[in-house]
Tab-separated table of C-alpha atoms in Angstrom:
chain	number	residue	atom	x	y	z
U	1	MET	CA	10.431	-11.866	15.846
U	2	ALA	CA	8.017	-14.097	15.877
U	3	ASN	CA	6.888	-13.750	19.008
U	4	ARG	CA	6.503	-10.028	18.910
U	5	GLN	CA	4.488	-10.277	15.992
U	6	ILE	CA	2.153	-12.519	17.931
U	7	ILE	CA	2.053	-10.159	20.851
U	8	ALA	CA	1.127	-7.271	18.589
U	9	ASN	CA	-2.538	-6.509	18.199
U	10	GLY	CA	-5.147	-4.197	16.225
U	11	ARG	CA	-5.669	-3.323	12.627
U	12	PHE	CA	-2.935	-5.579	11.456
U	13	SER	CA	-3.330	-8.479	13.538
U	14	ARG	CA	-4.838	-11.009	11.229
U	15	ILE	CA	-1.699	-10.218	8.663
U	16	ARG	CA	0.693	-10.325	11.413
U	17	ASP	CA	-0.755	-14.059	12.369
U	18	ILE	CA	-0.521	-14.880	8.917
U	19	GLN	CA	3.009	-13.657	8.629
U	20	ALA	CA	3.848	-15.274	12.380
U	21	ASN	CA	2.996	-18.816	11.005
U	22	LYS	CA	4.825	-18.501	7.956
U	23	ASN	CA	7.830	-17.281	9.913
U	24	LYS	CA	7.611	-20.687	12.093
U	25	GLU	CA	7.213	-22.564	8.978
U	26	ILE	CA	10.062	-21.837	6.855
U	27	ASN	CA	11.796	-19.075	8.370
U	28	MET	CA	12.006	-16.873	5.655
U	29	LEU	CA	13.600	-13.085	5.833
U	30	ILE	CA	12.072	-11.016	3.313
U	31	SER	CA	13.430	-7.356	2.840
U	32	ASN	CA	13.553	-4.673	0.366
U	33	MET	CA	17.015	-3.741	0.963
U	34	GLU	CA	20.265	-5.051	-0.846
U	35	ILE	CA	22.063	-5.753	2.411
U	36	ILE	CA	21.225	-7.167	5.871
U	37	PRO	CA	22.965	-5.225	8.772
U	38	GLY	CA	25.160	-7.888	10.463
U	39	LYS	CA	24.789	-10.599	7.971
U	40	GLN	CA	26.707	-11.891	5.134
U	41	ILE	CA	25.630	-13.296	1.919
U	42	GLN	CA	27.119	-16.678	0.963
U	43	LYS	CA	25.663	-17.370	-2.308
U	44	HIS	CA	23.209	-15.760	-4.805
U	45	LEU	CA	20.457	-18.027	-6.392
U	46	GLY	CA	18.870	-15.803	-8.863
U	47	LEU	CA	15.483	-14.141	-8.862
U	48	VAL	CA	12.438	-15.645	-7.755
U	49	GLN	CA	9.162	-14.383	-8.285
U	50	GLY	CA	5.294	-14.779	-7.979
U	51	SER	CA	2.382	-13.340	-9.294
U	52	SER	CA	-1.579	-13.318	-8.887
U	53	VAL	CA	-4.685	-11.914	-10.539
U	54	ARG	CA	-7.962	-11.605	-8.929
U	55	ALA	CA	-11.301	-10.123	-9.232
U	56	LYS	CA	-13.888	-9.388	-6.510
U	57	HIS	CA	-17.354	-10.266	-6.749
U	58	VAL	CA	-20.222	-8.207	-8.187
U	59	GLY	CA	-21.440	-6.905	-4.854
U	60	ARG	CA	-18.260	-5.155	-4.498
U	61	ASP	CA	-17.994	-3.853	-8.156
U	62	ILE	CA	-21.764	-1.997	-7.667
U	63	MET	CA	-20.523	-0.755	-4.204
U	64	ALA	CA	-17.243	0.500	-6.231
U	65	SER	CA	-19.381	2.122	-9.031
U	66	LEU	CA	-21.150	4.056	-6.238
U	67	LYS	CA	-18.080	5.494	-4.771
U	68	ASN	CA	-17.220	6.756	-7.964
U	69	ILE	CA	-19.863	9.046	-7.908
U	70	PHE	CA	-19.161	10.187	-4.127
U	71	GLY	CA	-15.637	9.692	-3.925
U	72	GLY	CA	-13.272	8.334	-1.046
U	73	GLU	CA	-11.423	5.038	-0.364
U	74	LEU	CA	-12.340	1.763	-1.943
U	75	LYS	CA	-12.354	-0.626	1.163
U	76	GLY	CA	-13.130	-3.767	-1.172
U	77	TYR	CA	-10.559	-3.244	-3.613
U	78	THR	CA	-7.902	-2.026	-0.640
U	79	GLU	CA	-8.711	-5.503	0.711
U	80	LEU	CA	-8.562	-7.396	-2.549
U	81	LEU	CA	-5.139	-5.978	-3.636
U	82	GLN	CA	-4.091	-6.938	-0.052
U	83	GLU	CA	-4.671	-10.188	-0.028
U	84	SER	CA	-3.470	-10.985	-3.696
U	85	ARG	CA	-0.133	-9.211	-2.600
U	86	GLU	CA	0.079	-11.539	0.210
U	87	GLU	CA	-0.879	-14.374	-2.036
U	88	ALA	CA	1.815	-13.484	-4.771
U	89	MET	CA	4.540	-13.273	-2.051
U	90	ASP	CA	3.652	-16.871	-0.433
U	91	ARG	CA	4.201	-18.162	-4.344
U	92	MET	CA	7.634	-16.394	-4.274
U	93	GLU	CA	8.546	-17.798	-0.904
U	94	GLN	CA	7.545	-21.155	-2.041
U	95	GLN	CA	9.663	-20.565	-5.224
U	96	ALA	CA	12.646	-19.694	-2.804
U	97	LYS	CA	12.456	-22.435	-0.704
U	98	GLY	CA	12.121	-24.509	-3.778
U	99	VAL	CA	15.772	-23.459	-4.355
U	100	GLY	CA	16.963	-23.743	-1.271
U	101	ALA	CA	17.456	-19.964	-0.092
U	102	ASN	CA	16.605	-18.712	3.386
U	103	ALA	CA	16.194	-15.049	2.268
U	104	ILE	CA	14.850	-12.944	-0.423
U	105	LEU	CA	16.567	-9.640	-0.422
U	106	ASN	CA	15.692	-6.614	-2.710
U	107	VAL	CA	11.825	-7.107	-3.305
U	108	ARG	CA	9.886	-5.230	-5.443
U	109	PHE	CA	5.948	-5.127	-6.407
U	110	SER	CA	4.267	-3.910	-9.696
U	111	THR	CA	0.652	-3.955	-10.175
U	112	SER	CA	-1.409	-3.615	-13.561
U	113	SER	CA	-5.169	-3.817	-14.318
U	114	VAL	CA	-5.872	-6.328	-16.503
U	115	ALA	CA	-9.766	-5.632	-16.972
U	116	GLN	CA	-12.347	-3.931	-14.916
U	117	GLY	CA	-11.911	-4.866	-11.499
U	118	ALA	CA	-9.229	-7.207	-11.777
U	119	ALA	CA	-5.687	-6.529	-11.358
U	120	GLU	CA	-2.633	-8.602	-11.611
U	121	ILE	CA	-0.062	-8.407	-8.719
U	122	TYR	CA	3.872	-9.272	-9.367
U	123	VAL	CA	6.360	-9.633	-6.747
U	124	TYR	CA	10.030	-10.157	-7.576
U	125	GLY	CA	13.309	-10.427	-5.565
U	126	THR	CA	16.618	-12.042	-5.223
U	127	ALA	CA	16.895	-15.267	-3.240
U	128	VAL	CA	20.126	-15.696	-1.380
U	129	ILE	CA	21.458	-18.012	1.340
U	130	LEU	CA	22.501	-15.822	4.457
U	131	GLU	CA	24.890	-16.965	6.662
S	1	MET	CA	-34.383	17.089	-19.336
S	2	PHE	CA	-34.710	14.104	-17.245
S	3	GLU	CA	-30.918	13.339	-17.899
S	4	LEU	CA	-30.250	17.027	-16.948
S	5	ILE	CA	-31.817	16.631	-13.794
S	6	ILE	CA	-29.892	13.307	-12.931
S	7	PHE	CA	-26.872	15.220	-14.162
S	8	LEU	CA	-27.240	17.671	-11.718
S	9	VAL	CA	-28.105	15.651	-8.934
S	10	LEU	CA	-25.067	13.811	-9.053
S	11	MET	CA	-23.145	16.909	-9.292
S	12	THR	CA	-24.427	18.430	-6.084
S	13	LEU	CA	-24.269	14.969	-4.214
S	14	GLY	CA	-20.551	14.420	-5.550
S	15	TYR	CA	-19.704	17.903	-4.671
S	16	LEU	CA	-21.225	18.146	-1.203
S	17	VAL	CA	-20.174	14.494	-0.152
S	18	GLY	CA	-16.624	14.583	-1.810
S	19	GLN	CA	-15.869	17.920	-0.259
S	20	TYR	CA	-17.048	16.434	3.622
S	21	ALA	CA	-15.289	13.316	2.842
S	22	GLU	CA	-11.875	15.080	1.798
S	23	LYS	CA	-11.782	17.482	4.481
S	24	ARG	CA	-12.297	14.680	7.064
S	25	HIS	CA	-9.697	12.494	5.453
S	26	TYR	CA	-7.159	15.480	5.247
S	27	LYS	CA	-8.122	16.355	8.931
S	28	SER	CA	-7.139	12.256	9.915
S	29	ILE	CA	-4.228	12.156	7.808
S	30	ILE	CA	-2.841	15.437	9.600
S	31	GLU	CA	-3.529	14.091	13.215
S	32	ARG	CA	-2.097	10.705	12.421
S	33	GLU	CA	1.205	12.117	10.649
S	34	ARG	CA	1.730	14.208	13.844
S	35	LYS	CA	1.024	11.086	15.981
S	36	LEU	CA	3.652	9.367	13.732
S	37	LYS	CA	6.219	11.946	13.080
S	38	ASP	CA	8.692	10.117	15.680
S	39	LEU	CA	8.938	7.158	13.320
S	40	HIS	CA	11.620	7.927	10.709
S	41	THR	CA	10.997	6.893	6.980
S	42	VAL	CA	14.026	7.027	5.019
S	43	ALA	CA	14.563	6.586	1.090
S	44	SER	CA	17.938	5.504	1.535
S	45	ARG	CA	18.775	2.197	-0.061
S	46	PHE	CA	21.548	1.266	2.819
S	47	PRO	CA	21.032	0.702	6.761
S	48	PRO	CA	22.813	2.623	9.120
S	49	PRO	CA	26.550	0.949	9.445
S	50	GLY	CA	27.513	-0.561	12.752
S	51	LYS	CA	24.343	-1.238	14.438
S	52	ARG	CA	22.679	-4.922	14.753
S	53	HIS	CA	18.996	-4.420	13.470
S	54	GLU	CA	16.062	-6.721	13.476
S	55	GLN	CA	14.159	-6.358	10.085
S	56	CYS	CA	10.977	-6.991	8.222
S	57	LEU	CA	9.008	-5.852	5.696
S	58	VAL	CA	6.271	-3.785	6.225
S	59	MET	CA	3.539	-2.273	3.529
S	60	GLY	CA	0.380	-0.200	3.095
S	61	ASN	CA	-1.941	0.034	0.387
S	62	THR	CA	-4.908	2.489	-0.317
S	63	VAL	CA	-7.363	2.179	-3.114
S	64	ILE	CA	-9.082	5.840	-3.428
S	65	SER	CA	-11.599	7.228	-5.894
S	66	VAL	CA	-12.390	10.462	-7.333
S	67	ASP	CA	-15.941	11.792	-6.878
S	68	TYR	CA	-18.838	12.659	-9.991
S	69	PHE	CA	-17.796	16.502	-9.476
S	70	LYS	CA	-14.176	16.394	-9.547
S	71	ARG	CA	-14.164	14.137	-12.444
S	72	PHE	CA	-16.439	16.652	-14.517
S	73	ILE	CA	-14.141	19.278	-13.500
S	74	ALA	CA	-10.848	17.347	-14.542
S	75	SER	CA	-12.706	16.618	-18.188
S	76	LEU	CA	-13.497	20.497	-18.466
S	77	ARG	CA	-9.818	20.913	-17.623
S	78	ASN	CA	-8.619	18.780	-20.515
S	79	LEU	CA	-9.967	21.224	-22.865
S	80	PHE	CA	-8.146	24.000	-21.772
S	81	GLY	CA	-4.838	22.458	-20.174
S	82	GLY	CA	-3.567	23.367	-16.803
S	83	ARG	CA	-2.991	21.763	-13.464
S	84	ILE	CA	-5.845	19.371	-12.771
S	85	THR	CA	-6.009	20.115	-9.083
S	86	SER	CA	-9.023	17.199	-8.606
S	87	TYR	CA	-6.574	14.594	-9.426
S	88	GLU	CA	-3.707	16.117	-7.597
S	89	THR	CA	-5.191	16.024	-4.075
S	90	LEU	CA	-6.442	12.678	-4.813
S	91	LEU	CA	-2.988	11.159	-5.459
S	92	ASP	CA	-1.684	13.082	-2.296
S	93	ARG	CA	-4.231	11.586	0.013
S	94	ALA	CA	-3.550	8.146	-1.555
S	95	ARG	CA	-0.016	8.308	-1.009
S	96	ARG	CA	-0.139	10.090	2.492
S	97	GLU	CA	-2.591	7.170	3.587
S	98	SER	CA	-0.398	4.447	2.129
S	99	LEU	CA	2.664	5.606	4.002
S	100	LEU	CA	0.506	5.951	7.169
S	101	ARG	CA	-0.593	2.740	7.249
S	102	MET	CA	2.774	1.620	6.461
S	103	LYS	CA	4.403	3.501	9.507
S	104	GLU	CA	1.275	2.334	11.452
S	105	GLN	CA	2.083	-1.432	10.722
S	106	ALA	CA	5.622	-0.630	11.400
S	107	GLN	CA	5.073	1.215	15.106
S	108	GLU	CA	3.071	-1.953	16.021
S	109	MET	CA	6.456	-4.239	15.634
S	110	GLY	CA	8.250	-1.482	17.490
S	111	ALA	CA	10.350	-0.201	14.770
S	112	GLU	CA	12.775	2.627	14.965
S	113	TYR	CA	13.336	3.604	11.367
S	114	VAL	CA	11.789	2.476	8.118
S	115	PHE	CA	14.180	1.989	5.326
S	116	ASN	CA	14.143	2.320	1.775
S	117	VAL	CA	10.585	3.440	1.193
S	118	LYS	CA	9.063	2.838	-1.941
S	119	TYR	CA	6.156	4.128	-3.766
S	120	GLU	CA	4.338	2.366	-6.589
S	121	THR	CA	1.097	3.997	-7.887
S	122	SER	CA	-1.289	2.281	-10.667
S	123	SER	CA	-4.709	3.106	-11.902
S	124	ILE	CA	-7.158	0.171	-11.119
S	125	SER	CA	-10.102	1.270	-13.266
S	126	LYS	CA	-10.877	3.515	-16.041
S	127	GLY	CA	-13.920	5.383	-16.911
S	128	GLN	CA	-15.626	6.709	-19.976
S	129	LYS	CA	-12.884	8.310	-22.065
S	130	ASN	CA	-10.116	7.281	-20.121
S	131	THR	CA	-10.745	9.313	-17.290
S	132	ILE	CA	-9.302	8.104	-14.022
S	133	GLY	CA	-11.908	6.420	-11.772
S	134	SER	CA	-9.526	5.045	-8.846
S	135	VAL	CA	-6.003	4.896	-7.962
S	136	GLU	CA	-4.037	2.482	-5.830
S	137	VAL	CA	-0.948	3.424	-3.979
S	138	LEU	CA	1.308	0.696	-2.122
S	139	ALA	CA	4.170	1.844	0.315
S	140	TYR	CA	6.522	-0.460	1.330
S	141	GLY	CA	9.823	-0.562	2.994
S	142	THR	CA	11.783	-2.407	5.432
S	143	ALA	CA	11.271	-1.577	9.327
S	144	LEU	CA	14.295	-1.966	11.366
S	145	MET	CA	13.629	-2.978	14.849
S	146	ARG	CA	16.120	-3.109	17.977
S	147	PRO	CA	17.332	-6.503	18.410
S	148	ARG	CA	15.392	-8.439	21.128
S	149	GLU	CA	18.472	-9.087	23.649
S	150	GLU	CA	18.547	-5.287	24.101
S	151	LEU	CA	15.023	-4.791	24.967
């Protein structure tokens, strides 16, 4: 799968590369389904979680307030939330690795705005050992 | 007097630019939806039985903001009650755009289906009197790919 991810190019290539690197390092399977087709769960290791709170620099906030007049997509914030989501997932993976899991199933995301221009991203899932 | 002029300028700018942007966005959404209609997204929690698949988590997110004119209309609506169409289209655009981004990511990986699609909505910034400034929508799911041996 890592190879296929490297071959694929385009808009998501940066994320793809990060994911491919991650796969090489720890080979963690992340899914938001409860079962994996063709694989048996050997052991449940409990809940793992990761969170990250981020804010963007002032320039982005000024752009965002301009966009509040004209409407439309706030690319800066989209990027910001994407980055912090990746970081939160990274932390969750580290935790799962720590308890000796090789997969995280039933992953859920949750977002809450802490202050103006800052958001908390929370990711959680069940760490399991697949055979 | 000066404030009134600023208000009117913002209203016209918001209306004209907002309408134009929304029309263009809907056009691109419809076009891309047509392009991606062969990739099925399913809300079912379980994958089809009996088939082996490789799988990967895919997601797409959008932060989208409402324009000045629509926010004013929405605050008027708060007096009388009823449907706030300007916020409805805002959320509709955000949802469809996020789903499309997720699908694009899945298609690049060569997925056949995306299973267990979930949406997650949150309002990022609140303006005066708690009016909604911008919303974030995240769509995520599990992309199922045919195993590599079969390709």
